Amino acid sequence: MKTHAVSFFALLMTAMVAISCSGDKKFSYSGNPLIRDKFTADPAPLVYDGRLYLYVGHDEFYEDQDTASGGREFNITEWLCYSTSDMKTWTDHGSVLKPTDFSWAVGEAWASQVVERNGKFYYYTTVQGGGQYTGKAIGVAVSDSPTGPFTDAIGRPLVDDKMTSNGERGWWNDIDPTVLIDDDGTAWLCWGNGTCFIARLKDNMIELDGDIMVIDLPRYVEGPWLHKRGDMYYLTYASMGKGRENISYATADRMGDKWEYRGELTGMAENSFTIHPGIAEFNGEWYLFYHNAVLSLDGHDGAIGRRSVCFDKLYYNPDGTMKPVVQTR
Ligand code: FUB
């Protein structure tokens, strides 16, 4: 009897380990696209404590999705997290945040970035506001762990449609947040579609500090990404190429609204209207993350709302400018 009880306990423990392991599935990188069991978009890397965490939107297929048959372009209802210590073996942490985690939002999980400050992880993201918050808005969620759970940090948008002039994109211009914490501790939030906005964040990371400024950039569309290397600041963004987006960038010697355009970083993404940069240094190498739409999954080909996250190495010239990145398979 005692032996049976012990073996039942051992079996139960084994089953629990298997369940927890299956929740954190591992896979190997074997060329682009990185993630092949789901459509994914808008990659946002975060390097923390010896690992690179990658946050992406989950592009989900639904019947009649194609805009030709009246569907929406994008159907993204959750954000996923992956991590690696060597860029080869990746852990799938599953879904870490949903628009429904913001009580004031009604859906649509567009692009994001997660940053760490004082041991807390801040998830800046794009959602569709509901009720009094019409239009796209930027929310911020917080967690004690890079893999969540994340909860709404303020119970309302950090940026909503009424806070910015609408410019050429109207109610959906407040999207695609990127955050840089400068060496002096000042945090900056940059975002926007059609217009590129920038503002300081307070030290608490959940309130704007001062005015919202506008950055003038050639052929700017969306998807800004801020990073710093040495003394140089970089603002990389989705720009309008020949009928589809490509990636361009600008540099500055201090943060603010004055940037110098430096040219194109990539061509257009294969089969995708959008492309979206995310840049990080990890284990002594620099990487550009982006998406294309080359993956076919479960009988569905890649499309505007069925994208796939990729990465390639990024190299700099001696003057600090970035070398054009060739998108590889
Ligand atoms: O994924 C939805 C939108 O497409 C993002 O917010 C944009 O950057 C573009 O990639």
PDB file of C-alpha atoms in Angstrom, residues 29-300:
ATOM      1  CA  TYR A  29      16.973  28.379 -34.905  1.00  0.00           C
ATOM      2  CA  SER A  30      17.722  26.996 -38.354  1.00  0.00           C
ATOM      3  CA  GLY A  31      17.561  30.127 -40.491  1.00  0.00           C
ATOM      4  CA  ASN A  32      14.772  32.609 -41.090  1.00  0.00           C
ATOM      5  CA  PRO A  33      11.951  32.788 -40.202  1.00  0.00           C
ATOM      6  CA  LEU A  34      12.802  32.186 -36.562  1.00  0.00           C
ATOM      7  CA  ILE A  35       9.315  31.091 -35.444  1.00  0.00           C
ATOM      8  CA  ARG A  36       7.660  28.509 -37.666  1.00  0.00           C
ATOM      9  CA  ASP A  37       4.693  27.140 -35.740  1.00  0.00           C
ATOM     10  CA  LYS A  38       2.821  30.464 -35.622  1.00  0.00           C
ATOM     11  CA  PHE A  39       2.585  33.653 -37.657  1.00  0.00           C
ATOM     12  CA  THR A  40       4.355  36.421 -35.699  1.00  0.00           C
ATOM     13  CA  ALA A  41       5.084  40.117 -36.210  1.00  0.00           C
ATOM     14  CA  ASP A  42       6.631  43.289 -34.762  1.00  0.00           C
ATOM     15  CA  PRO A  43       9.641  41.774 -32.923  1.00  0.00           C
ATOM     16  CA  ALA A  44      10.920  43.634 -29.852  1.00  0.00           C
ATOM     17  CA  PRO A  45      14.130  42.338 -28.215  1.00  0.00           C
ATOM     18  CA  LEU A  46      15.134  42.932 -24.588  1.00  0.00           C
ATOM     19  CA  VAL A  47      18.498  41.824 -23.188  1.00  0.00           C
ATOM     20  CA  TYR A  48      18.347  41.064 -19.485  1.00  0.00           C
ATOM     21  CA  ASP A  49      20.523  38.974 -17.169  1.00  0.00           C
ATOM     22  CA  GLY A  50      22.320  36.979 -19.881  1.00  0.00           C
ATOM     23  CA  ARG A  51      19.258  36.230 -21.994  1.00  0.00           C
ATOM     24  CA  LEU A  52      17.664  37.853 -25.000  1.00  0.00           C
ATOM     25  CA  TYR A  53      13.881  38.043 -24.654  1.00  0.00           C
ATOM     26  CA  LEU A  54      11.864  38.564 -27.807  1.00  0.00           C
ATOM     27  CA  TYR A  55       8.298  39.884 -27.653  1.00  0.00           C
ATOM     28  CA  VAL A  56       6.121  39.523 -30.750  1.00  0.00           C
ATOM     29  CA  GLY A  57       2.522  39.946 -31.803  1.00  0.00           C
ATOM     30  CA  HIS A  58       0.695  36.729 -32.731  1.00  0.00           C
ATOM     31  CA  ASP A  59      -0.752  37.176 -36.244  1.00  0.00           C
ATOM     32  CA  GLU A  60      -3.702  34.798 -36.184  1.00  0.00           C
ATOM     33  CA  PHE A  61      -5.484  33.340 -39.195  1.00  0.00           C
ATOM     34  CA  TYR A  62      -9.266  33.584 -39.328  1.00  0.00           C
ATOM     35  CA  GLU A  63     -11.721  32.691 -42.058  1.00  0.00           C
ATOM     36  CA  ASP A  64     -12.297  35.488 -44.613  1.00  0.00           C
ATOM     37  CA  GLN A  65      -9.194  37.229 -43.313  1.00  0.00           C
ATOM     38  CA  ASP A  66      -8.101  38.453 -46.710  1.00  0.00           C
ATOM     39  CA  THR A  67      -9.013  42.076 -47.197  1.00  0.00           C
ATOM     40  CA  ALA A  68     -10.219  41.195 -50.707  1.00  0.00           C
ATOM     41  CA  SER A  69     -13.083  39.347 -48.995  1.00  0.00           C
ATOM     42  CA  GLY A  70     -13.796  42.156 -46.528  1.00  0.00           C
ATOM     43  CA  GLY A  71     -11.600  40.952 -43.657  1.00  0.00           C
ATOM     44  CA  ARG A  72      -9.378  43.012 -41.398  1.00  0.00           C
ATOM     45  CA  GLU A  73      -5.703  43.335 -42.262  1.00  0.00           C
ATOM     46  CA  PHE A  74      -4.467  42.199 -38.869  1.00  0.00           C
ATOM     47  CA  ASN A  75      -5.919  39.860 -36.270  1.00  0.00           C
ATOM     48  CA  ILE A  76      -3.543  40.003 -33.297  1.00  0.00           C
ATOM     49  CA  THR A  77      -5.142  39.176 -29.963  1.00  0.00           C
ATOM     50  CA  GLU A  78      -2.104  38.345 -27.839  1.00  0.00           C
ATOM     51  CA  TRP A  79       1.603  39.046 -27.412  1.00  0.00           C
ATOM     52  CA  LEU A  80       4.048  36.143 -27.144  1.00  0.00           C
ATOM     53  CA  CYS A  81       7.482  35.891 -25.533  1.00  0.00           C
ATOM     54  CA  TYR A  82      10.519  33.829 -26.540  1.00  0.00           C
ATOM     55  CA  SER A  83      14.016  33.802 -25.054  1.00  0.00           C
ATOM     56  CA  THR A  84      17.512  32.495 -25.739  1.00  0.00           C
ATOM     57  CA  SER A  85      20.993  32.542 -24.232  1.00  0.00           C
ATOM     58  CA  ASP A  86      22.855  31.810 -27.494  1.00  0.00           C
ATOM     59  CA  MET A  87      20.568  32.800 -30.430  1.00  0.00           C
ATOM     60  CA  LYS A  88      20.397  29.093 -31.340  1.00  0.00           C
ATOM     61  CA  THR A  89      18.232  27.366 -28.754  1.00  0.00           C
ATOM     62  CA  TRP A  90      15.021  29.255 -28.031  1.00  0.00           C
ATOM     63  CA  THR A  91      12.419  28.854 -25.308  1.00  0.00           C
ATOM     64  CA  ASP A  92       8.780  29.532 -26.103  1.00  0.00           C
ATOM     65  CA  HIS A  93       7.192  31.219 -23.063  1.00  0.00           C
ATOM     66  CA  GLY A  94       3.781  31.438 -24.715  1.00  0.00           C
ATOM     67  CA  SER A  95       1.298  34.278 -24.359  1.00  0.00           C
ATOM     68  CA  VAL A  96       2.313  36.947 -21.831  1.00  0.00           C
ATOM     69  CA  LEU A  97      -0.185  39.756 -22.421  1.00  0.00           C
ATOM     70  CA  LYS A  98      -3.504  40.336 -24.196  1.00  0.00           C
ATOM     71  CA  PRO A  99      -5.423  43.525 -25.047  1.00  0.00           C
ATOM     72  CA  THR A 100      -8.175  42.183 -22.769  1.00  0.00           C
ATOM     73  CA  ASP A 101      -5.720  42.687 -19.860  1.00  0.00           C
ATOM     74  CA  PHE A 102      -6.386  46.429 -20.346  1.00  0.00           C
ATOM     75  CA  SER A 103      -9.940  47.044 -19.095  1.00  0.00           C
ATOM     76  CA  TRP A 104     -10.285  50.174 -21.266  1.00  0.00           C
ATOM     77  CA  ALA A 105      -9.204  48.460 -24.514  1.00  0.00           C
ATOM     78  CA  VAL A 106     -11.345  46.546 -26.967  1.00  0.00           C
ATOM     79  CA  GLY A 107      -8.772  44.555 -28.898  1.00  0.00           C
ATOM     80  CA  GLU A 108      -5.998  44.543 -31.506  1.00  0.00           C
ATOM     81  CA  ALA A 109      -2.527  43.868 -30.147  1.00  0.00           C
ATOM     82  CA  TRP A 110      -0.240  45.923 -32.328  1.00  0.00           C
ATOM     83  CA  ALA A 111       3.484  46.632 -31.875  1.00  0.00           C
ATOM     84  CA  SER A 112       5.249  46.853 -28.494  1.00  0.00           C
ATOM     85  CA  GLN A 113       8.503  47.119 -26.602  1.00  0.00           C
ATOM     86  CA  VAL A 114       9.444  45.874 -23.125  1.00  0.00           C
ATOM     87  CA  VAL A 115      12.125  47.634 -21.039  1.00  0.00           C
ATOM     88  CA  GLU A 116      13.509  46.919 -17.601  1.00  0.00           C
ATOM     89  CA  ARG A 117      14.008  49.515 -14.860  1.00  0.00           C
ATOM     90  CA  ASN A 118      14.897  48.806 -11.225  1.00  0.00           C
ATOM     91  CA  GLY A 119      13.881  45.149 -11.532  1.00  0.00           C
ATOM     92  CA  LYS A 120      10.468  45.892 -13.057  1.00  0.00           C
ATOM     93  CA  PHE A 121       9.536  45.135 -16.657  1.00  0.00           C
ATOM     94  CA  TYR A 122       7.394  47.700 -18.492  1.00  0.00           C
ATOM     95  CA  TYR A 123       5.419  46.513 -21.512  1.00  0.00           C
ATOM     96  CA  TYR A 124       4.586  49.494 -23.768  1.00  0.00           C
ATOM     97  CA  THR A 125       2.107  48.453 -26.401  1.00  0.00           C
ATOM     98  CA  THR A 126      -0.536  49.444 -28.919  1.00  0.00           C
ATOM     99  CA  VAL A 127      -4.196  48.608 -28.380  1.00  0.00           C
ATOM    100  CA  GLN A 128      -7.547  49.741 -29.690  1.00  0.00           C
ATOM    101  CA  GLY A 129      -9.191  51.985 -27.101  1.00  0.00           C
ATOM    102  CA  GLY A 130     -12.849  51.550 -26.156  1.00  0.00           C
ATOM    103  CA  GLY A 131     -15.439  53.780 -24.464  1.00  0.00           C
ATOM    104  CA  GLN A 132     -14.067  57.288 -24.006  1.00  0.00           C
ATOM    105  CA  TYR A 133     -10.726  56.216 -25.526  1.00  0.00           C
ATOM    106  CA  THR A 134     -11.581  55.958 -29.190  1.00  0.00           C
ATOM    107  CA  GLY A 135      -8.772  55.268 -31.619  1.00  0.00           C
ATOM    108  CA  LYS A 136      -5.494  53.494 -31.171  1.00  0.00           C
ATOM    109  CA  ALA A 137      -3.771  54.104 -27.859  1.00  0.00           C
ATOM    110  CA  ILE A 138      -0.584  53.201 -26.040  1.00  0.00           C
ATOM    111  CA  GLY A 139      -0.910  51.169 -22.866  1.00  0.00           C
ATOM    112  CA  VAL A 140       1.713  50.171 -20.326  1.00  0.00           C
ATOM    113  CA  ALA A 141       1.694  46.955 -18.320  1.00  0.00           C
ATOM    114  CA  VAL A 142       4.180  45.958 -15.624  1.00  0.00           C
ATOM    115  CA  SER A 143       5.637  42.771 -14.174  1.00  0.00           C
ATOM    116  CA  ASP A 144       8.377  41.599 -11.809  1.00  0.00           C
ATOM    117  CA  SER A 145       9.527  39.082 -14.423  1.00  0.00           C
ATOM    118  CA  PRO A 146      10.395  39.404 -18.139  1.00  0.00           C
ATOM    119  CA  THR A 147       7.986  36.551 -18.861  1.00  0.00           C
ATOM    120  CA  GLY A 148       5.090  38.062 -16.924  1.00  0.00           C
ATOM    121  CA  PRO A 149       2.411  37.971 -15.763  1.00  0.00           C
ATOM    122  CA  PHE A 150       2.002  41.602 -16.857  1.00  0.00           C
ATOM    123  CA  THR A 151      -0.806  43.755 -15.499  1.00  0.00           C
ATOM    124  CA  ASP A 152      -2.052  47.173 -16.602  1.00  0.00           C
ATOM    125  CA  ALA A 153       0.119  49.702 -14.750  1.00  0.00           C
ATOM    126  CA  ILE A 154      -2.256  52.698 -14.793  1.00  0.00           C
ATOM    127  CA  GLY A 155      -5.784  51.582 -15.709  1.00  0.00           C
ATOM    128  CA  ARG A 156      -5.981  53.981 -18.666  1.00  0.00           C
ATOM    129  CA  PRO A 157      -3.894  54.770 -21.765  1.00  0.00           C
ATOM    130  CA  LEU A 158      -0.451  56.313 -21.383  1.00  0.00           C
ATOM    131  CA  VAL A 159      -1.116  58.039 -24.721  1.00  0.00           C
ATOM    132  CA  ASP A 160      -4.582  58.345 -26.238  1.00  0.00           C
ATOM    133  CA  ASP A 161      -5.858  59.895 -29.427  1.00  0.00           C
ATOM    134  CA  LYS A 162      -6.801  63.215 -27.805  1.00  0.00           C
ATOM    135  CA  MET A 163      -3.212  63.868 -26.677  1.00  0.00           C
ATOM    136  CA  THR A 164      -1.700  64.204 -30.158  1.00  0.00           C
ATOM    137  CA  SER A 165      -2.586  66.056 -33.327  1.00  0.00           C
ATOM    138  CA  ASN A 166      -3.950  63.539 -35.790  1.00  0.00           C
ATOM    139  CA  GLY A 167      -1.775  64.334 -38.798  1.00  0.00           C
ATOM    140  CA  GLU A 168      -2.216  62.266 -41.909  1.00  0.00           C
ATOM    141  CA  ARG A 169      -3.263  59.034 -40.152  1.00  0.00           C
ATOM    142  CA  GLY A 170      -6.059  60.349 -37.937  1.00  0.00           C
ATOM    143  CA  TRP A 171      -7.378  58.155 -35.132  1.00  0.00           C
ATOM    144  CA  TRP A 172      -4.787  55.425 -35.572  1.00  0.00           C
ATOM    145  CA  ASN A 173      -1.599  57.498 -35.392  1.00  0.00           C
ATOM    146  CA  ASP A 174      -0.795  56.661 -31.731  1.00  0.00           C
ATOM    147  CA  ILE A 175       0.826  53.248 -32.264  1.00  0.00           C
ATOM    148  CA  ASP A 176       4.169  51.439 -32.064  1.00  0.00           C
ATOM    149  CA  PRO A 177       5.871  52.644 -28.844  1.00  0.00           C
ATOM    150  CA  THR A 178       9.635  52.364 -28.359  1.00  0.00           C
ATOM    151  CA  VAL A 179      11.439  53.359 -25.143  1.00  0.00           C
ATOM    152  CA  LEU A 180      15.089  54.255 -24.478  1.00  0.00           C
ATOM    153  CA  ILE A 181      16.486  54.803 -20.987  1.00  0.00           C
ATOM    154  CA  ASP A 182      19.482  57.086 -21.449  1.00  0.00           C
ATOM    155  CA  ASP A 183      22.734  56.772 -19.481  1.00  0.00           C
ATOM    156  CA  ASP A 184      21.692  59.732 -17.294  1.00  0.00           C
ATOM    157  CA  GLY A 185      18.481  57.880 -16.357  1.00  0.00           C
ATOM    158  CA  THR A 186      16.117  59.939 -18.556  1.00  0.00           C
ATOM    159  CA  ALA A 187      13.566  57.692 -20.229  1.00  0.00           C
ATOM    160  CA  TRP A 188      12.161  58.596 -23.658  1.00  0.00           C
ATOM    161  CA  LEU A 189       9.030  57.312 -25.377  1.00  0.00           C
ATOM    162  CA  CYS A 190       8.783  57.567 -29.152  1.00  0.00           C
ATOM    163  CA  TRP A 191       5.814  56.341 -31.260  1.00  0.00           C
ATOM    164  CA  GLY A 192       3.508  57.081 -34.144  1.00  0.00           C
ATOM    165  CA  ASN A 193       2.165  56.256 -37.569  1.00  0.00           C
ATOM    166  CA  GLY A 194       2.377  59.023 -40.183  1.00  0.00           C
ATOM    167  CA  THR A 195       3.869  61.325 -37.535  1.00  0.00           C
ATOM    168  CA  CYS A 196       6.811  60.393 -35.305  1.00  0.00           C
ATOM    169  CA  PHE A 197       6.243  61.638 -31.741  1.00  0.00           C
ATOM    170  CA  ILE A 198       8.706  61.769 -28.852  1.00  0.00           C
ATOM    171  CA  ALA A 199       8.317  62.674 -25.163  1.00  0.00           C
ATOM    172  CA  ARG A 200      10.157  62.166 -21.893  1.00  0.00           C
ATOM    173  CA  LEU A 201       8.825  59.681 -19.360  1.00  0.00           C
ATOM    174  CA  LYS A 202       8.909  60.345 -15.632  1.00  0.00           C
ATOM    175  CA  ASP A 203      11.162  58.104 -13.522  1.00  0.00           C
ATOM    176  CA  ASN A 204       8.094  56.023 -12.614  1.00  0.00           C
ATOM    177  CA  MET A 205       7.924  55.019 -16.337  1.00  0.00           C
ATOM    178  CA  ILE A 206       4.134  55.352 -16.389  1.00  0.00           C
ATOM    179  CA  GLU A 207       3.617  59.099 -16.956  1.00  0.00           C
ATOM    180  CA  LEU A 208       4.752  61.490 -19.674  1.00  0.00           C
ATOM    181  CA  ASP A 209       7.040  64.292 -18.523  1.00  0.00           C
ATOM    182  CA  GLY A 210       6.625  67.534 -20.485  1.00  0.00           C
ATOM    183  CA  ASP A 211       5.535  68.222 -24.023  1.00  0.00           C
ATOM    184  CA  ILE A 212       5.071  65.795 -26.882  1.00  0.00           C
ATOM    185  CA  MET A 213       7.437  66.783 -29.714  1.00  0.00           C
ATOM    186  CA  VAL A 214       7.379  65.816 -33.396  1.00  0.00           C
ATOM    187  CA  ILE A 215      10.398  64.413 -35.257  1.00  0.00           C
ATOM    188  CA  ASP A 216      10.671  65.166 -38.953  1.00  0.00           C
ATOM    189  CA  LEU A 217      11.954  62.103 -40.827  1.00  0.00           C
ATOM    190  CA  PRO A 218      11.957  61.354 -44.568  1.00  0.00           C
ATOM    191  CA  ARG A 219       9.295  58.854 -45.727  1.00  0.00           C
ATOM    192  CA  TYR A 220       8.417  58.024 -42.124  1.00  0.00           C
ATOM    193  CA  VAL A 221       5.550  55.537 -41.801  1.00  0.00           C
ATOM    194  CA  GLU A 222       5.655  53.771 -38.403  1.00  0.00           C
ATOM    195  CA  GLY A 223       7.537  51.300 -36.181  1.00  0.00           C
ATOM    196  CA  PRO A 224      10.223  53.548 -34.605  1.00  0.00           C
ATOM    197  CA  TRP A 225      12.981  51.832 -32.606  1.00  0.00           C
ATOM    198  CA  LEU A 226      15.417  53.778 -30.394  1.00  0.00           C
ATOM    199  CA  HIS A 227      18.836  52.491 -29.429  1.00  0.00           C
ATOM    200  CA  LYS A 228      22.221  53.859 -28.398  1.00  0.00           C
ATOM    201  CA  ARG A 229      25.725  52.662 -29.288  1.00  0.00           C
ATOM    202  CA  GLY A 230      28.669  54.539 -27.773  1.00  0.00           C
ATOM    203  CA  ASP A 231      27.730  58.226 -27.872  1.00  0.00           C
ATOM    204  CA  MET A 232      25.433  57.893 -30.880  1.00  0.00           C
ATOM    205  CA  TYR A 233      21.627  57.645 -30.724  1.00  0.00           C
ATOM    206  CA  TYR A 234      19.755  55.786 -33.465  1.00  0.00           C
ATOM    207  CA  LEU A 235      16.135  56.092 -34.536  1.00  0.00           C
ATOM    208  CA  THR A 236      15.315  53.275 -36.935  1.00  0.00           C
ATOM    209  CA  TYR A 237      11.857  53.143 -38.540  1.00  0.00           C
ATOM    210  CA  ALA A 238       9.596  51.710 -41.224  1.00  0.00           C
ATOM    211  CA  SER A 239       9.737  54.097 -44.181  1.00  0.00           C
ATOM    212  CA  MET A 240       7.868  54.033 -47.482  1.00  0.00           C
ATOM    213  CA  GLY A 241       9.868  52.174 -50.124  1.00  0.00           C
ATOM    214  CA  LYS A 242       8.641  51.378 -53.612  1.00  0.00           C
ATOM    215  CA  GLY A 243       4.999  50.661 -52.763  1.00  0.00           C
ATOM    216  CA  ARG A 244       5.828  48.757 -49.543  1.00  0.00           C
ATOM    217  CA  GLU A 245       7.732  49.536 -46.382  1.00  0.00           C
ATOM    218  CA  ASN A 246      11.485  49.263 -45.959  1.00  0.00           C
ATOM    219  CA  ILE A 247      13.666  50.291 -42.997  1.00  0.00           C
ATOM    220  CA  SER A 248      15.479  53.636 -42.744  1.00  0.00           C
ATOM    221  CA  TYR A 249      17.287  55.325 -39.888  1.00  0.00           C
ATOM    222  CA  ALA A 250      18.498  58.599 -38.464  1.00  0.00           C
ATOM    223  CA  THR A 251      21.100  59.429 -35.825  1.00  0.00           C
ATOM    224  CA  ALA A 252      21.612  62.156 -33.225  1.00  0.00           C
ATOM    225  CA  ASP A 253      24.253  63.119 -30.703  1.00  0.00           C
ATOM    226  CA  ARG A 254      21.592  63.789 -28.067  1.00  0.00           C
ATOM    227  CA  MET A 255      18.003  62.792 -27.509  1.00  0.00           C
ATOM    228  CA  GLY A 256      15.208  65.132 -28.557  1.00  0.00           C
ATOM    229  CA  ASP A 257      13.482  66.100 -31.778  1.00  0.00           C
ATOM    230  CA  LYS A 258      16.534  66.826 -33.999  1.00  0.00           C
ATOM    231  CA  TRP A 259      17.760  63.835 -36.002  1.00  0.00           C
ATOM    232  CA  GLU A 260      19.947  63.445 -39.089  1.00  0.00           C
ATOM    233  CA  TYR A 261      18.641  61.066 -41.756  1.00  0.00           C
ATOM    234  CA  ARG A 262      21.258  58.386 -42.609  1.00  0.00           C
ATOM    235  CA  GLY A 263      19.592  56.321 -45.332  1.00  0.00           C
ATOM    236  CA  GLU A 264      18.012  52.915 -45.767  1.00  0.00           C
ATOM    237  CA  LEU A 265      18.971  49.984 -43.554  1.00  0.00           C
ATOM    238  CA  THR A 266      17.037  47.304 -45.461  1.00  0.00           C
ATOM    239  CA  GLY A 267      15.035  46.798 -48.591  1.00  0.00           C
ATOM    240  CA  MET A 268      11.384  45.774 -48.422  1.00  0.00           C
ATOM    241  CA  ALA A 269      10.394  42.560 -46.661  1.00  0.00           C
ATOM    242  CA  GLU A 270       9.592  39.580 -48.844  1.00  0.00           C
ATOM    243  CA  ASN A 271       5.828  39.283 -49.460  1.00  0.00           C
ATOM    244  CA  SER A 272       4.925  41.757 -46.678  1.00  0.00           C
ATOM    245  CA  PHE A 273       3.631  45.318 -46.949  1.00  0.00           C
ATOM    246  CA  THR A 274       4.985  46.081 -43.457  1.00  0.00           C
ATOM    247  CA  ILE A 275       8.396  45.630 -41.910  1.00  0.00           C
ATOM    248  CA  HIS A 276       9.198  46.527 -38.320  1.00  0.00           C
ATOM    249  CA  PRO A 277      12.682  46.963 -36.789  1.00  0.00           C
ATOM    250  CA  GLY A 278      13.894  45.843 -33.354  1.00  0.00           C
ATOM    251  CA  ILE A 279      17.608  46.175 -32.501  1.00  0.00           C
ATOM    252  CA  ALA A 280      19.715  44.726 -29.670  1.00  0.00           C
ATOM    253  CA  GLU A 281      23.321  43.940 -28.767  1.00  0.00           C
ATOM    254  CA  PHE A 282      23.707  40.475 -27.295  1.00  0.00           C
ATOM    255  CA  ASN A 283      26.847  38.457 -26.478  1.00  0.00           C
ATOM    256  CA  GLY A 284      29.022  40.988 -28.330  1.00  0.00           C
ATOM    257  CA  GLU A 285      27.005  40.987 -31.585  1.00  0.00           C
ATOM    258  CA  TRP A 286      24.347  43.376 -32.869  1.00  0.00           C
ATOM    259  CA  TYR A 287      21.108  42.050 -34.338  1.00  0.00           C
ATOM    260  CA  LEU A 288      18.299  43.511 -36.427  1.00  0.00           C
ATOM    261  CA  PHE A 289      14.922  41.804 -35.916  1.00  0.00           C
ATOM    262  CA  TYR A 290      12.143  42.348 -38.465  1.00  0.00           C
ATOM    263  CA  HIS A 291       9.341  40.408 -40.125  1.00  0.00           C
ATOM    264  CA  ASN A 292       8.480  39.189 -43.608  1.00  0.00           C
ATOM    265  CA  ALA A 293       5.619  36.990 -44.838  1.00  0.00           C
ATOM    266  CA  VAL A 294       7.315  33.963 -46.384  1.00  0.00           C
ATOM    267  CA  LEU A 295       5.979  31.237 -44.088  1.00  0.00           C
ATOM    268  CA  SER A 296       3.118  28.936 -45.111  1.00  0.00           C
ATOM    269  CA  LEU A 297       1.374  27.310 -42.171  1.00  0.00           C
ATOM    270  CA  ASP A 298      -1.554  24.902 -41.978  1.00  0.00           C
ATOM    271  CA  GLY A 299      -2.364  25.501 -45.630  1.00  0.00           C
ATOM    272  CA  HIS A 300      -2.305  29.296 -45.299  1.00  0.00           C
TER     273      HIS A 300
END
